[in-house]
PDB file of C-alpha atoms in Angstrom:
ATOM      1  CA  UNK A 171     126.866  21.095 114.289  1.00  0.00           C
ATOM      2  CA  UNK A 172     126.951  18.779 111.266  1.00  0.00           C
ATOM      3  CA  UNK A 173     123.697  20.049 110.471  1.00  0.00           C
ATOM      4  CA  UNK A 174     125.131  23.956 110.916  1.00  0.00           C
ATOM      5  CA  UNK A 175     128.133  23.102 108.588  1.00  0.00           C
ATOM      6  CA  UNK A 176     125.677  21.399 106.130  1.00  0.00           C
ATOM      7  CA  UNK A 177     124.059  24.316 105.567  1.00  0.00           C
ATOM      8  CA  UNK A 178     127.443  26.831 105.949  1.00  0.00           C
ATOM      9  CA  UNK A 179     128.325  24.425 102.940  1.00  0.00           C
ATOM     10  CA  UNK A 180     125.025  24.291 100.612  1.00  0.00           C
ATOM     11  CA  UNK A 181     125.447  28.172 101.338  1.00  0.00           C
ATOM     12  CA  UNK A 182     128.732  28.440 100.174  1.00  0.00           C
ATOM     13  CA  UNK A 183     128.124  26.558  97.525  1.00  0.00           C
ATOM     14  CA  UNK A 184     125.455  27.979  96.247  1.00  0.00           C
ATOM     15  CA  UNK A 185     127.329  31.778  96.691  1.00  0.00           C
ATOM     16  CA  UNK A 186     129.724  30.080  94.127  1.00  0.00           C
ATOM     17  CA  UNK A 187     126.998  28.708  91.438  1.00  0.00           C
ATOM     18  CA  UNK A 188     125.282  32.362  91.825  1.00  0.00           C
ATOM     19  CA  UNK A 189     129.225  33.864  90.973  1.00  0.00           C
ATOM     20  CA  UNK A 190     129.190  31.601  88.059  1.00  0.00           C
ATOM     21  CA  UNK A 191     126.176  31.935  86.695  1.00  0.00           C
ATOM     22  CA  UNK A 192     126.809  35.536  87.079  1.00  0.00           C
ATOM     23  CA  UNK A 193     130.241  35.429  85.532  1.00  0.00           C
ATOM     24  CA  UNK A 194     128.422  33.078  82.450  1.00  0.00           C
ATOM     25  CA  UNK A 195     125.939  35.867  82.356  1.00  0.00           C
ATOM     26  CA  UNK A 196     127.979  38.576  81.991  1.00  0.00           C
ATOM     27  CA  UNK A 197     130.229  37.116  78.985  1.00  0.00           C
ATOM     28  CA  UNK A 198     126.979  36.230  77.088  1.00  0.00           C
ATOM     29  CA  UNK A 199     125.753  40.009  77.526  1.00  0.00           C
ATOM     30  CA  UNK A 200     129.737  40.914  76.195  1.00  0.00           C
ATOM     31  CA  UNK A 201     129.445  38.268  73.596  1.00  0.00           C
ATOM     32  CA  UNK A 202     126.069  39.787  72.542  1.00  0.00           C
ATOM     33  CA  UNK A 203     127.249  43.053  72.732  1.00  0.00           C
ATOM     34  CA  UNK A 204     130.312  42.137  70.425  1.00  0.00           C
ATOM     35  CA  UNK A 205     128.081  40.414  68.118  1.00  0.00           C
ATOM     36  CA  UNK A 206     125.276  44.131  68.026  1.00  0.00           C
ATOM     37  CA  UNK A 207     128.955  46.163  67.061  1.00  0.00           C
ATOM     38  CA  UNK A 208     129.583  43.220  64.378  1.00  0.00           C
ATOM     39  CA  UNK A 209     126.307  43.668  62.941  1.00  0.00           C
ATOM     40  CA  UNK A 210     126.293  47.403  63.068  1.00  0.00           C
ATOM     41  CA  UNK A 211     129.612  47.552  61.271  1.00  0.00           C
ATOM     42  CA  UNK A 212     127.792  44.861  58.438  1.00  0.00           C
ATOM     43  CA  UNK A 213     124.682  47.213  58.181  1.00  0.00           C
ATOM     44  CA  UNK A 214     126.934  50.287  57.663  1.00  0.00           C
ATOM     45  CA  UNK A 215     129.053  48.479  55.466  1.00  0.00           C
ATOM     46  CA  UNK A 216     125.731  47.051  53.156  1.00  0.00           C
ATOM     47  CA  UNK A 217     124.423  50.736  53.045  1.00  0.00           C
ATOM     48  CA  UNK A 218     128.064  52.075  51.656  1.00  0.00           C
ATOM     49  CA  UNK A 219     127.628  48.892  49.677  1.00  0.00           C
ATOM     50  CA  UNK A 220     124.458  50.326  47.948  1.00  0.00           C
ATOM     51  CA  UNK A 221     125.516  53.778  47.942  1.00  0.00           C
ATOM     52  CA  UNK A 222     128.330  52.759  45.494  1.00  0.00           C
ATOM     53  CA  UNK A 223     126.315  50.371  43.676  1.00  0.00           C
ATOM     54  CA  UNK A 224     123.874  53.081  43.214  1.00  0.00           C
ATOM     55  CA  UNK A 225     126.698  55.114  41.969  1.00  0.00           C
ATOM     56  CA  UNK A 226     128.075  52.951  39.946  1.00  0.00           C
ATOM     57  CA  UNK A 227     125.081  52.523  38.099  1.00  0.00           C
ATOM     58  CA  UNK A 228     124.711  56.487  37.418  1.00  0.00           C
ATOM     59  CA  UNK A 229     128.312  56.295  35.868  1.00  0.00           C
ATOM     60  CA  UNK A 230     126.764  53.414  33.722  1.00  0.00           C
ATOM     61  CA  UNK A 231     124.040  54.997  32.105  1.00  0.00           C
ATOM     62  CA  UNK A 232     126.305  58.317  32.107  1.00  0.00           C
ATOM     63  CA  UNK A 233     128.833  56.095  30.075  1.00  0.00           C
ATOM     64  CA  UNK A 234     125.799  54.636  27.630  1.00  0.00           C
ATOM     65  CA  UNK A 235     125.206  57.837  27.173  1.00  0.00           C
ATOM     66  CA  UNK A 236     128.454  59.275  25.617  1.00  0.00           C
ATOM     67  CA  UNK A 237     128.684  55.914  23.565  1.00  0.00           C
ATOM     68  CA  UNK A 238     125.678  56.038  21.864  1.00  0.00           C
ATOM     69  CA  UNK A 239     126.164  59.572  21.071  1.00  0.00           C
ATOM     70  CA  UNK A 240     129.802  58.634  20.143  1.00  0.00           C
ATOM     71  CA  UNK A 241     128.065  55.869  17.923  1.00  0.00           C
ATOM     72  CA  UNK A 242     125.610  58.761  16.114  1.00  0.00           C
ATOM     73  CA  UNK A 243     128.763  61.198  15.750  1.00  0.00           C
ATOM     74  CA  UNK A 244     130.916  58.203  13.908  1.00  0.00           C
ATOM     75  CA  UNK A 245     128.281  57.550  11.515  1.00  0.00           C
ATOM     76  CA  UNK A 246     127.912  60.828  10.441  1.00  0.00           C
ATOM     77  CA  UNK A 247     131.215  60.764   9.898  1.00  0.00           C
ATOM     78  CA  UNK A 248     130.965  57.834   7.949  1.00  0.00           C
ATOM     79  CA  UNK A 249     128.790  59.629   5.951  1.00  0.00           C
ATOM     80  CA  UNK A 250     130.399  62.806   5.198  1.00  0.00           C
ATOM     81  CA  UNK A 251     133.616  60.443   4.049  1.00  0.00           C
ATOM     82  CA  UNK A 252     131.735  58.980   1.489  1.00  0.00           C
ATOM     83  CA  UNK A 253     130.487  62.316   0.414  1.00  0.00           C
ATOM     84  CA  UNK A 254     134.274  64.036   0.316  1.00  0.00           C
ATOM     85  CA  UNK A 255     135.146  60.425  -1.463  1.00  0.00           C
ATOM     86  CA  UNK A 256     132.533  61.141  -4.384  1.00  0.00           C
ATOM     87  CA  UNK A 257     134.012  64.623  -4.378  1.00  0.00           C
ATOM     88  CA  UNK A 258     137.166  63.941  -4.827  1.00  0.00           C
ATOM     89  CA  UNK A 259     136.863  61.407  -7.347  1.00  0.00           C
ATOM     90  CA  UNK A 260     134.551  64.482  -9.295  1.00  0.00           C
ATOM     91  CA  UNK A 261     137.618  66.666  -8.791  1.00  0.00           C
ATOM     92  CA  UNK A 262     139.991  63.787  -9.941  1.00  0.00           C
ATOM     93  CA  UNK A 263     138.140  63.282 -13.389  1.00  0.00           C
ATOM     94  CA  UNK A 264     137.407  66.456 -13.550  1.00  0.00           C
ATOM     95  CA  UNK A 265     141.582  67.663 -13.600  1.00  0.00           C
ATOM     96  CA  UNK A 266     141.942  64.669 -16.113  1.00  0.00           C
ATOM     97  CA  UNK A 267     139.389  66.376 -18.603  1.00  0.00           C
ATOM     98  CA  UNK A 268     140.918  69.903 -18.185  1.00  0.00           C
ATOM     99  CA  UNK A 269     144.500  67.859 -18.922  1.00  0.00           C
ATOM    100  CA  UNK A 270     142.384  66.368 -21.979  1.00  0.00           C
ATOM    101  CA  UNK A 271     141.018  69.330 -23.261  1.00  0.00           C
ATOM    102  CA  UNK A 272     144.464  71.767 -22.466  1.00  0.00           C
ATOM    103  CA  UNK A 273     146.201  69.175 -24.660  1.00  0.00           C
ATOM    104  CA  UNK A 274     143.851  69.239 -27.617  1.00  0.00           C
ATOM    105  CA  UNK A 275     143.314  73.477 -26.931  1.00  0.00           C
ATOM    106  CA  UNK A 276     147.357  73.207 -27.418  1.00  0.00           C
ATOM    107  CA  UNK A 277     146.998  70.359 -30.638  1.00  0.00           C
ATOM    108  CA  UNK A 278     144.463  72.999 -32.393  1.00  0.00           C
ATOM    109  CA  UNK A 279     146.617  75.872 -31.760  1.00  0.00           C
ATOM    110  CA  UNK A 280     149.438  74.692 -33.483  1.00  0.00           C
TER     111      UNK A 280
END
């Protein structure tokens, strides 16, 4: 009978190292599941990552774009300044002769 309750006992205990191991087993596979979701949620999250990044760089070179051609357009304008400078300086000597020559038109007339 010792022998019989030997053996009930080894049984039952081993019933209850099969449950545990079981139990350990099953919140691995959860904790490895967990861990796939995790790293599925990082993946998706790198690839939006990138996406911006890649559209972020399209706004960049978009952006390089319009300043460079804002650069060409402000020295142009530079340019033409200095051109309607030298013309109005023409203009400015030019009313100061026709003051010049009304006043000694008027000095001869008299």
């Amino acid at each position: 009978m010792a022998a019989a309750a030997a053996a009930g006992g080894a049984a039952d205990a081993q019933a209850r190292f099969g449950h545990s191991v079981k139990g350990l087993l099953t919140e691995k596979v959860t904790s490895c599941g967990t861990d796939v979701i995790a790293l599925t949620k990082q993946v998706l999250k790198g690839s939006r990552s990138a996406e911006l990044l890649g559209q972020a760089a399209r706004n960049m070179v978009m952006q390089e774009d319009a300043i460079l051609h804002s650069e060409d357009s402000l020295r142009k304008m530079a340019i033409i300044t200095t051109h309607l400078q030298y013309q109005q300086e023409a203009i400015q000597k030019n009313v100061e002769q026709s003051s010049n020559l009304q006043d000694q038109l008027n000095h001869l007339l008299k």
